[in-house]
Amino acid sequence: MVSSSAWNGVRRNGAFYASIAPFFLIFPAFSIFPVAFSFYLGLSDWDGFSDPHFVGLANYGRALNDPVFQKAIWNTLYLWFWSTLFTVGLALALAVLVNDHVIGGRTYFRLVFLLPLLVAPAIAAIILRVFFTSNGGIVNMLMGAAQGQPSYFNWLASEVWIKPLVTLLVIWRWTGWHMIIFPAGLQAIPRDIYEAARLEGVGRWAIFSRITLPLLVPSLVFSIVTATLGGLQMFDEPFVLTQGQGGTNNSTTTLGMYLYATAFTQFDFGLGAAVSWYIFAAVVGFTLLSRAVNQRLGVSS
Amino acid sequence: MRPIKTALLSAMAAPAPVSAPMAQEAAPYRPGPETSGTIKVWTGPIMTAPSER
Amino acid sequence: MDWPNNDRTFRALMPAFNAAYPNIKVEVQGFPNGDSQYLNTLQRALLSNSGPDVAMIEIGVLALLRERPQWVDSAQDPYNADDLMSQFAPFAAANVTRPDGKIVALPKHTGPGGLFYRRDIFEEAGLANAPADVEALFADWNSFIEEGQKVVKPNERWLIANGMEIVSTMMAQRGVNWFDAEGQLQLDNPVVLEALQVVDKAADAGLISPFAMWSPEWQGAFGRGQIATIMSGNWFGGLLKRAFAPDDDGKWGVAAAPADSTGNRSFNAGGDHIAILETSQNKEAARAFISWVVTDGVSLKQQYQNDDLYPAWTPAGTTEWINFADPYYDGQNVNEVFARVQANLIPATLNTDDSVVSAAMQTVVNNIVQGVSTPEQALEQAKAEVAARL
């Protein structure tokens, strides 16, 4: 009669089971199935319509042999590194400044830096294009004024400048989001440690680097991990800034854009799925790495 | 083309057909004005822009 | 944006259609192309049997969609459209007919191509600006580059917007597309390198604007008078009139594009087709609608005169309404150009992988314009990218 008593248990806690049931319906349908399906697609040739057929690891090999994919790997790493460095660095600096120097209205600062994220990426790109467009762009006008002769440099078509511009767009959009990670960590550092340090005559920079920073490691790691997850999957910013073309000579085509182009404009879903698994592998690898680093730092401090 | 085809057909057809098959063939099949019903029509823009903003 | 979309065209046609068929109610739904939204929505609907009764198939997605088994075959009884098809522009009829003879759609309009040019800019530059003079001036691609320089004002005004226009036009003039009828990649066809070399020369001469096609800057450049010419299908006139340069009445003209080395100026750029789905519960009404839209004189006249859609139905070519003085083109009867083009153009093949090659070519053509690669390097790069994708 085990089963009947188990059933009684279910009945007694009916409301509980009813309330978690949706999760067990939604999770397989919208999480497990897509993951399994994309794994299957990665091993198939599929145009989104006819019956997929099995091609083994061919898609994974095709991606590696595609010069655009190789370029996309490098572009993604570049954009990830610089955007993470500047976004997290700037967010940390702003958070510390607000924490140290602003007493009333801290919420105002947290919110005001978050505003860019509320602007749709396409609109953000238009704003940046107004600054950098070759013909009548604000930056060229300023340069022209400084040089005494008009400047028509095509920033957005430049292979050299388009990556920094994408990075700039990422920084502008995401710094505020990272900034709200740090205040909680900063608040958690006991005041008396600072006071003791100041009484000992320790300088400001030393206080920051010896006390604040080490105690902020968990927040910092969290911030870097989320920036990395975004960075490795970066799509919106380079897409909107280059009209979906990836810039001159694919100089800012990211893995996400490559995936999008193969799967959704060229209907090569097998190749797209294979690329998504490469991105997934990179994300998992980085997450494991950051955990290891976090644990080591945690032990040493 | 049509006159040649008509000539060929009428030369081959003995006796001459009562109703003119060419005339029927030439008029595109189109349901009469009394046809009724509701239909749904889907359309994209008139040209495939690479990616439209 | 207020652009001449099919959904607006259809809505405007409804009073005339309902005069002919008072008992048929038509519900039109328009989708944007952005992010392939229309194509994806339609493909999903075909798969799940939840589609509309009638769907438009634009030439860019025709190769993909005609493979699908969900279209009503117009070659079958009672439609027997074989004879009907001989009255559409031959290349358009060929494009909707599969090798097994199945007719998946009826051609609605084609895209006979020409060179749209600004009469006032040509005059200002000291060039003759009547259509015949412009064709004489731009006798071939060399003279296009040579004479075209005169309209350029560095960093302010350019002869053409994009390098890809040259490549598309030159290839289409030869009837070459990315693949031939046997599915062989055509990047080694001599016309491709030839076109890339013309792009290179045009870029060196400063003829090509920095504005990416379909970007907001590009769209705005027409109204600001920064682009002196554009090579495109006849439908582009609709965009100029209603979206890009509505205030430039009388300033534009149309000539045939520069002639290629065989002397051909004609090419096609665009086209749309109308199909019935097998799942339709009302195939008679759907048939009445599509037949009326693509063959009825009232329908074709309105689409042509109000929305710049060129009839694929060849009997329209002998009507009086196809020739008219268009005030937007300073009273020019542009059909003098487009009828010639439609009659002489060499058809090109459509392939399901066209978008793969065209994406790679777009990148390398831009590389040439930006001075990043030579035409030869660009071609090699495109071939490598395409080889990896196919």
XYZ file of C-alpha atoms in Angstrom, chain A residues 46-50 62-63 65-69 71 126 129 133-135 152 154 156-159 239 243 245 247-250 258 260-262 264-269 271, chain C residues 35-36 39-40 42-44 46-47 64 68-70 154-156 158 210-217 226 353 355-356 359 362-363 366-367 370 372 381 384-385 388-390:
84
model
C 18.420 20.979 -42.094
C 16.954 23.941 -43.974
C 14.143 24.401 -41.469
C 11.682 22.664 -43.690
C 12.490 19.337 -45.288
C 32.566 23.302 -41.692
C 32.409 26.045 -39.109
C 37.057 25.845 -41.903
C 35.012 28.961 -42.568
C 37.253 32.045 -42.584
C 34.312 34.127 -41.366
C 33.854 31.848 -38.354
C 37.324 35.812 -37.748
C 21.241 55.399 -34.138
C 25.713 56.743 -35.670
C 28.642 58.989 -39.376
C 31.100 60.142 -42.027
C 28.904 62.865 -43.444
C 34.875 62.964 -43.553
C 34.209 56.923 -42.209
C 31.738 52.958 -39.070
C 33.288 51.498 -42.229
C 36.791 51.431 -40.763
C 38.166 47.990 -39.973
C 24.396 43.926 -35.371
C 23.146 47.129 -40.184
C 26.527 43.273 -42.029
C 31.292 45.903 -40.747
C 33.912 46.117 -43.479
C 35.494 42.717 -44.079
C 33.470 41.173 -41.239
C 27.520 34.336 -37.485
C 22.180 34.283 -36.744
C 23.268 34.683 -40.367
C 23.736 30.965 -40.956
C 18.083 32.593 -39.836
C 19.065 34.265 -43.071
C 20.678 31.339 -44.890
C 18.502 28.640 -43.279
C 21.461 26.406 -42.519
C 20.149 25.372 -39.111
C 25.610 24.924 -38.982
C 14.980 39.371 -39.793
C 13.335 37.232 -42.505
C 9.656 34.040 -44.746
C 9.877 32.447 -41.301
C 5.133 31.662 -43.797
C 7.397 28.609 -43.530
C 6.087 27.835 -40.055
C 3.161 25.894 -44.196
C 4.609 23.295 -41.856
C 13.300 28.358 -51.312
C 7.585 23.305 -50.757
C 4.835 20.825 -51.513
C 2.076 22.975 -49.964
C 33.745 64.980 -52.895
C 32.256 63.984 -49.541
C 28.960 65.513 -50.496
C 28.196 60.677 -55.360
C 29.765 55.583 -47.990
C 26.119 54.790 -47.203
C 25.253 51.109 -46.734
C 22.238 49.959 -48.723
C 18.960 50.199 -46.747
C 20.666 52.115 -43.911
C 18.881 55.238 -42.658
C 21.702 57.385 -44.099
C 23.461 63.249 -52.419
C 21.715 29.061 -51.789
C 21.642 34.242 -50.021
C 24.886 32.510 -48.954
C 26.164 37.735 -48.287
C 28.362 41.973 -50.243
C 31.286 41.826 -47.815
C 32.470 46.570 -49.712
C 36.110 45.575 -49.113
C 36.873 50.607 -48.738
C 40.795 46.794 -48.222
C 37.921 35.624 -50.374
C 36.697 30.682 -49.751
C 33.749 31.898 -47.672
C 33.066 26.802 -46.337
C 29.319 27.412 -46.189
C 27.999 25.210 -48.953
